[in-house]
mmCIF file of C-alpha atoms in Angstrom:
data_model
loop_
_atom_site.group_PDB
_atom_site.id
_atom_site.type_symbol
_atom_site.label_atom_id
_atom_site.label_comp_id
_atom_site.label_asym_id
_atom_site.label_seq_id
_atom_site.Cartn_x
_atom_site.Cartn_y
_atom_site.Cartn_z
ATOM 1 C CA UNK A 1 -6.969 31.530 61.143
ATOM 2 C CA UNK A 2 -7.836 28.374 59.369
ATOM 3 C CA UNK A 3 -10.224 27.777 57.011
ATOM 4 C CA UNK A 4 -11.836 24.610 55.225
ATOM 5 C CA UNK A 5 -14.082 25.409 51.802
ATOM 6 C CA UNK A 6 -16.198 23.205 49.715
ATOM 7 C CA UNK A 7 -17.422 25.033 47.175
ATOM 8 C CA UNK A 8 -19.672 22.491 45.557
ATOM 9 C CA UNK A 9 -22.567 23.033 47.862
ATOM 10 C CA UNK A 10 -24.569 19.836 45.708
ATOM 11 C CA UNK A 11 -23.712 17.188 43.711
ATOM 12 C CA UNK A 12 -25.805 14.270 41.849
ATOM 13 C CA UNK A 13 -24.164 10.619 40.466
ATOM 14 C CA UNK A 14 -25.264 7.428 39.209
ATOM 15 C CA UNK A 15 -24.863 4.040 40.953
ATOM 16 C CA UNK A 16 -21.695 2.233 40.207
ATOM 17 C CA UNK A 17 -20.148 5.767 38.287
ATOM 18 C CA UNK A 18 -16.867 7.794 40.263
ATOM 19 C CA UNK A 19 -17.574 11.279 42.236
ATOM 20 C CA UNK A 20 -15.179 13.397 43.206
ATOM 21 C CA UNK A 21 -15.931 16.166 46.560
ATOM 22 C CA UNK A 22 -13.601 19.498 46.267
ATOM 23 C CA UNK A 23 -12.423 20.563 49.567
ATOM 24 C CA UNK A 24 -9.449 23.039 49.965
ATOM 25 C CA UNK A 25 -8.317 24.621 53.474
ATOM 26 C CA UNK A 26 -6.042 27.423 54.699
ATOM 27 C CA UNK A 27 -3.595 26.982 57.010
ATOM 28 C CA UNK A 28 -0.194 28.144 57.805
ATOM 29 C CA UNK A 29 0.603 24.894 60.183
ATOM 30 C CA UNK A 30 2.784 22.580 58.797
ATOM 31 C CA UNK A 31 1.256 19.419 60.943
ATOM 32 C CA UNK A 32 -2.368 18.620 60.928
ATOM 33 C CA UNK A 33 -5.355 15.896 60.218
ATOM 34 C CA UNK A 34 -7.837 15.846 57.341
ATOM 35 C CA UNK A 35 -10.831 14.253 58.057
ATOM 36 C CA UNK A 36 -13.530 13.766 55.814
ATOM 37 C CA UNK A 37 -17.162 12.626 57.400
ATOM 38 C CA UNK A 38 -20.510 11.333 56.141
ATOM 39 C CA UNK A 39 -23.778 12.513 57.477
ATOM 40 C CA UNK A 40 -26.621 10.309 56.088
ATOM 41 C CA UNK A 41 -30.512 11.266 56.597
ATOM 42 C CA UNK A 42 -30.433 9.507 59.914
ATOM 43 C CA UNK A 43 -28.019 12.717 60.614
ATOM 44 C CA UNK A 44 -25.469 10.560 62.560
ATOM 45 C CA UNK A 45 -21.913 11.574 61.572
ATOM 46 C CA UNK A 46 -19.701 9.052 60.253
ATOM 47 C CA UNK A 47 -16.324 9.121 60.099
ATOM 48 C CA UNK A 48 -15.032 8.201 56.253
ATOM 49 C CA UNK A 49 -11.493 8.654 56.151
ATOM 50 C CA UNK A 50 -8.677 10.789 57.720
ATOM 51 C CA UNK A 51 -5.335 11.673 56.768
ATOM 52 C CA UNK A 52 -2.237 13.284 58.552
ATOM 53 C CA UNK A 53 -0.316 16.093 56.315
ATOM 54 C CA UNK A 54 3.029 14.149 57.116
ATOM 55 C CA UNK A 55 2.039 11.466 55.131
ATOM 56 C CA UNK A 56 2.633 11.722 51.711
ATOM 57 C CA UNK A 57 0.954 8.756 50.834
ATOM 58 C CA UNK A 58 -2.592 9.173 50.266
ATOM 59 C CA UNK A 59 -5.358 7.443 52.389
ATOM 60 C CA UNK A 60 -7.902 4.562 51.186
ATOM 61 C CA UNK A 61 -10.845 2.910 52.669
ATOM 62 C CA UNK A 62 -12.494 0.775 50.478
ATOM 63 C CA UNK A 63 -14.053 2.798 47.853
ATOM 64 C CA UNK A 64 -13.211 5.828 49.352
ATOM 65 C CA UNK A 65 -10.012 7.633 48.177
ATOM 66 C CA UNK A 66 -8.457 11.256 49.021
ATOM 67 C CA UNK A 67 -6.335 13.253 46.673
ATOM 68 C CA UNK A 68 -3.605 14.861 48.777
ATOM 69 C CA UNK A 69 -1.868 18.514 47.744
ATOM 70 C CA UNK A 70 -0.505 19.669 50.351
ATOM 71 C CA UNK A 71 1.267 22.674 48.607
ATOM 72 C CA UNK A 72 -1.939 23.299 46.612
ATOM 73 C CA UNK A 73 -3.669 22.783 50.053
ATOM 74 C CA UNK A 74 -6.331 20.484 48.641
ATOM 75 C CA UNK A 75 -8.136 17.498 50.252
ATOM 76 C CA UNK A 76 -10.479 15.973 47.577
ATOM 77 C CA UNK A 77 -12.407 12.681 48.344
ATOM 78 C CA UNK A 78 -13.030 10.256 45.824
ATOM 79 C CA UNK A 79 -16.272 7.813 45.935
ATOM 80 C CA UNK A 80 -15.757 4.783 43.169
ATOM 81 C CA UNK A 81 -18.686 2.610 42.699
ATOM 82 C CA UNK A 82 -20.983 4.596 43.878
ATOM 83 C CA UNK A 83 -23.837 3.410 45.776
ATOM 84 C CA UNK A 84 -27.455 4.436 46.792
ATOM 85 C CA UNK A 85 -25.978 4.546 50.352
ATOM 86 C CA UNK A 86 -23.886 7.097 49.721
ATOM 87 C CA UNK A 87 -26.285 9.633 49.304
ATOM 88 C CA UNK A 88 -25.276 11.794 52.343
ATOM 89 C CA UNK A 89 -23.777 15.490 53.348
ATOM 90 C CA UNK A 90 -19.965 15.059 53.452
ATOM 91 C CA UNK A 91 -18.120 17.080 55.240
ATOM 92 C CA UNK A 92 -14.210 17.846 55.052
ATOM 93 C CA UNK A 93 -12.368 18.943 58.619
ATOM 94 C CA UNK A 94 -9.204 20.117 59.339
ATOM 95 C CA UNK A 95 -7.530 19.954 62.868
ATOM 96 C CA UNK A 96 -4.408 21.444 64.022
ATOM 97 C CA UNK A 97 -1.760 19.558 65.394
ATOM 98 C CA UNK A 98 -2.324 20.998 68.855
ATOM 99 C CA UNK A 99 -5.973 19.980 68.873
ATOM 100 C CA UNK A 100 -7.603 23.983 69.204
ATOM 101 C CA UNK A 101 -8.724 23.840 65.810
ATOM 102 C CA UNK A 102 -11.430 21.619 64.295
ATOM 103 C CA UNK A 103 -12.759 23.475 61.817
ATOM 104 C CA UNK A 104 -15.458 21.892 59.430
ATOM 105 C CA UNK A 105 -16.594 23.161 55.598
ATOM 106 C CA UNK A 106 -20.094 23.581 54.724
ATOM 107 C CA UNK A 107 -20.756 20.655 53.261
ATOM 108 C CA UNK A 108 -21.343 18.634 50.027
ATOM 109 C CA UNK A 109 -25.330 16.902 49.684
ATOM 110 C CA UNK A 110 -24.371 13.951 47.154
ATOM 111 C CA UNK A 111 -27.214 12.178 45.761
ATOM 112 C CA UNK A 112 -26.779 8.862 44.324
ATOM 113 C CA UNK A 113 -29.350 7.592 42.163
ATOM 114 C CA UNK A 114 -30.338 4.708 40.075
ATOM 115 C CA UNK B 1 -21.017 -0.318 73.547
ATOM 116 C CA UNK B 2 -23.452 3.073 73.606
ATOM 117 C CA UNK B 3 -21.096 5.294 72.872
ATOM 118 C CA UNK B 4 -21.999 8.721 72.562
ATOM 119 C CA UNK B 5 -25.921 8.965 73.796
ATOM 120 C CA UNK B 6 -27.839 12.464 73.176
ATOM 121 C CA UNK B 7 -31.127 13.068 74.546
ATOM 122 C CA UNK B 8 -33.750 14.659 73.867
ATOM 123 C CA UNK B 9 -33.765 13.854 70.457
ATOM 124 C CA UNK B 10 -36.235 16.645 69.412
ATOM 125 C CA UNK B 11 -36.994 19.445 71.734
ATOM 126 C CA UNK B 12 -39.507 22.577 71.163
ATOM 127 C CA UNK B 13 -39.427 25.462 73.404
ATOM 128 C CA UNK B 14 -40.897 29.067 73.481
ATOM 129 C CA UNK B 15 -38.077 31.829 73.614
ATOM 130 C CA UNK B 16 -37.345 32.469 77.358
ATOM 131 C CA UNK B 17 -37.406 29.102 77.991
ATOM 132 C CA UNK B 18 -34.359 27.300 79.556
ATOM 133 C CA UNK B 19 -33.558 23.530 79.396
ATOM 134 C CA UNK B 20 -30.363 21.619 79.206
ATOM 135 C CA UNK B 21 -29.083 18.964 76.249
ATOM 136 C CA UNK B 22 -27.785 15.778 77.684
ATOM 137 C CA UNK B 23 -24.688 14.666 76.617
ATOM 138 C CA UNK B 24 -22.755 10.919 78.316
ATOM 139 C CA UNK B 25 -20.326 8.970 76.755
ATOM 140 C CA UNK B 26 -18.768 5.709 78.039
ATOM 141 C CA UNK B 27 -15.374 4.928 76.079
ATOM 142 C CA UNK B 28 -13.475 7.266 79.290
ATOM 143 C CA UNK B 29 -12.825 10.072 76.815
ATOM 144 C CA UNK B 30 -11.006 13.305 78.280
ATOM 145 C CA UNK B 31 -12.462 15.363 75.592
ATOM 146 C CA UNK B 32 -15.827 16.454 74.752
ATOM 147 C CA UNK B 33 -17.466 19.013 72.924
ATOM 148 C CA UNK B 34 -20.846 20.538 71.495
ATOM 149 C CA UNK B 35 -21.366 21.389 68.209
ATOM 150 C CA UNK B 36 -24.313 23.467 66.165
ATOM 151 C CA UNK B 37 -25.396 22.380 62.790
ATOM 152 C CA UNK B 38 -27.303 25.127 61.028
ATOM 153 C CA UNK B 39 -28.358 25.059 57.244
ATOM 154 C CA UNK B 40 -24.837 26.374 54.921
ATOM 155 C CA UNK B 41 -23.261 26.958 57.923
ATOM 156 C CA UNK B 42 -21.582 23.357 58.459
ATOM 157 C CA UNK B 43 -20.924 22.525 62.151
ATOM 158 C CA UNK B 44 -19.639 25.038 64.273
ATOM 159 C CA UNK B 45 -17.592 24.683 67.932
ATOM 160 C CA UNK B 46 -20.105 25.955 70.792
ATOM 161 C CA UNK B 47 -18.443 24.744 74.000
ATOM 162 C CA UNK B 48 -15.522 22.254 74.415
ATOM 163 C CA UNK B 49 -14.025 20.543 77.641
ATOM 164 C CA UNK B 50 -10.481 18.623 77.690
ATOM 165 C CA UNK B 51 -11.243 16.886 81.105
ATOM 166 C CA UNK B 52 -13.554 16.505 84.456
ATOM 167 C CA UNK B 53 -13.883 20.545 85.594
ATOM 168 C CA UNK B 54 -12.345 21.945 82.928
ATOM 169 C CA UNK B 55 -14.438 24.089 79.626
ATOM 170 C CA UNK B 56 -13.406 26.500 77.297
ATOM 171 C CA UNK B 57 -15.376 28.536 74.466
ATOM 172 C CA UNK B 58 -15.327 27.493 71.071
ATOM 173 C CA UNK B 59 -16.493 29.744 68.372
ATOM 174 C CA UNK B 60 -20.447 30.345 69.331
ATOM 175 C CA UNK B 61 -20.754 30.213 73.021
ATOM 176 C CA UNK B 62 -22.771 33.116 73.362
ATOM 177 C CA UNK B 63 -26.146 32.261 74.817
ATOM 178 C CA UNK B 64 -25.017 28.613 76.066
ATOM 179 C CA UNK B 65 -23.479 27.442 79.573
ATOM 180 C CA UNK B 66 -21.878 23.944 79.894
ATOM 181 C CA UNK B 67 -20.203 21.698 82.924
ATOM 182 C CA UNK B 68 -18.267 19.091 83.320
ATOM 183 C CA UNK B 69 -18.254 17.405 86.883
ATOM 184 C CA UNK B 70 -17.726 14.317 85.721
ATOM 185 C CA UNK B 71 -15.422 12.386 82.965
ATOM 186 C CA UNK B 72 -18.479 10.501 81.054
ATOM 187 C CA UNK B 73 -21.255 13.450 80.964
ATOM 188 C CA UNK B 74 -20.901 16.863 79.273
ATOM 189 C CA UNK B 75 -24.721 18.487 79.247
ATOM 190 C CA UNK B 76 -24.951 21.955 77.730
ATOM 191 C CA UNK B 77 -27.298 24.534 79.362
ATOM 192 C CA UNK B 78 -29.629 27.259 77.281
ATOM 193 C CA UNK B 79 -30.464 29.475 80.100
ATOM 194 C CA UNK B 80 -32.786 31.789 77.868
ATOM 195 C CA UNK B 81 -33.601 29.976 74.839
ATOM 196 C CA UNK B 82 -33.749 32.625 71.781
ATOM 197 C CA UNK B 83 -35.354 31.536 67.913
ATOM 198 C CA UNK B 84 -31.270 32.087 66.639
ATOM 199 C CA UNK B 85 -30.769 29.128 68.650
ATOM 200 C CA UNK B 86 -33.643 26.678 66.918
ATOM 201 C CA UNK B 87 -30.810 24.534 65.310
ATOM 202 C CA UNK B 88 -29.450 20.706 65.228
ATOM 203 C CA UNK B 89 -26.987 19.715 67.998
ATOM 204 C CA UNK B 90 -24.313 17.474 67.919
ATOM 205 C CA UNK B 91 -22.081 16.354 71.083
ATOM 206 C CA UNK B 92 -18.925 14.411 70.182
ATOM 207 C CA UNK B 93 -16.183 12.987 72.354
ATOM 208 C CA UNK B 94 -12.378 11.784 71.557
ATOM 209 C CA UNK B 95 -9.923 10.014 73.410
ATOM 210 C CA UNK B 96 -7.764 13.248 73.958
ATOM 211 C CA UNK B 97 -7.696 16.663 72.490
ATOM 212 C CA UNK B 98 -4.577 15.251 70.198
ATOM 213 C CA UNK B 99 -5.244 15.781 66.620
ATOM 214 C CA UNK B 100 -5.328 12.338 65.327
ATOM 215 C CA UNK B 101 -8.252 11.316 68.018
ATOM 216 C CA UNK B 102 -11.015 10.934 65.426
ATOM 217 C CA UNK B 103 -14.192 12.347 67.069
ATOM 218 C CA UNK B 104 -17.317 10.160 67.537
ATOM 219 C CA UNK B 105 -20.219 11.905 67.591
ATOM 220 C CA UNK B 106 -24.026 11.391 69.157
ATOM 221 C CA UNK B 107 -27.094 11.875 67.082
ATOM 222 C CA UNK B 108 -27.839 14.903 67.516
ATOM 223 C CA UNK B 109 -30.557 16.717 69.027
ATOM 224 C CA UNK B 110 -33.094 19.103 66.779
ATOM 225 C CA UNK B 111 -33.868 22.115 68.614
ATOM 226 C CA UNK B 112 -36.706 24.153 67.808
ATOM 227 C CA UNK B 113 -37.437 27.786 69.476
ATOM 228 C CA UNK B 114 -40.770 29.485 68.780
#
């Protein structure tokens, strides 16, 4: 069965400094999607950034940047320039490539302050 | 462009109780789902549906019923509402059930049972 942990159940940063969100997962697929989303107060769920395990290449969005390992099975997100915006639950997903598995962590709370 | 559209938003019910969480979205997706957001616990797969009469269980269906007679609305059913259920839910819908349909997700709906 799969698995997705973040074991950093809280973490605090000040505006314009770099965070980086731990998320590892367990799998024995060899094709799958990474997602990682944002859940602000308003407790809509935003999609931040995905990224297929094919790809080598890892995925950007702006400010947001993931740190790939497949063999070390590790999907870290990075946040540069943080902003008061950011403060949000993120949460890292894994699906399988046949689409029966979406499997979400627990979450990270990241609080950005001035 | 609505989207994915939850309603209630907030709902309070005594245990025993039944009611059912709406769920409608109107970008044609085939797949749907119904997710439970408890506190450490991340989100969690309740129900999940892949097209217009077709459902499946996810990983806590126990206690909930869902439908789906139609492609655009997905509502899921608490026939005897128990306090284990008092918990946030999230409905989210994707193009297909492929793995690299990012899911968009409604508000969410904050259940409490007394």
């Amino acid at each position: 069965a799969q698995t997705v942990t973040q074991s950093q159940p809280e973490m605090s940063v000040q505006e314009a400094e770099t965070v980086t969100l731990s998320c590892t997962y367990d799998t024995s697929e060899n094709n799958y999607y990474l997602f990682w989303y944002k859940q602000p107060p308003s407790r809509q769920m935003i999609l931040v950034i995905r990224q297929e395990a094919y790809k080598q290449q890892n995925a950007t969005e702006n400010r947001f940047s993931v740190n790939f390992q497949k063999a070390a099975k590790s999907f870290s997100l990075k946040i540069s320039d943080s902003q008061l915006g950011d403060t949000a639950m993120y949460f890292c997903a894994f699906i399988n490539q046949a689409g029966t598995a979406l499997i979400f962590g627990k979450g990270t709370t990241l609080s950005v302050s001035s | 462009n609505a989207g994915v559209t939850q309603t209630p938003k907030f709902q309070v019910l005594k245990t025993g109780q039944s009611m059912t969480l709406q769920c409608a979205q109107d970008m044609n997706h085939e797949y749907m789902s119904w997710y439970r957001q408890d506190p450490g616990m991340g989100l969690r797969l309740i129900h999940y549906s892949v097209g217009a009469g077709i459902t499946d269980q996810g990983e806590v269906p126990n206690g909930y019923n869902v439908s789906r007679s139609t492609t655009e609305d997905f509502p899921l059913r608490l026939l005897s509402a128990a306090p284990s259920q008092t918990s946030v839910y999230f409905c989210a819908s994707s193009q297909d059930r492929r793995y690299d349909s990012p899911l968009h997700f409604g508000n969410g709906t904050r259940l409490t049972v007394t």
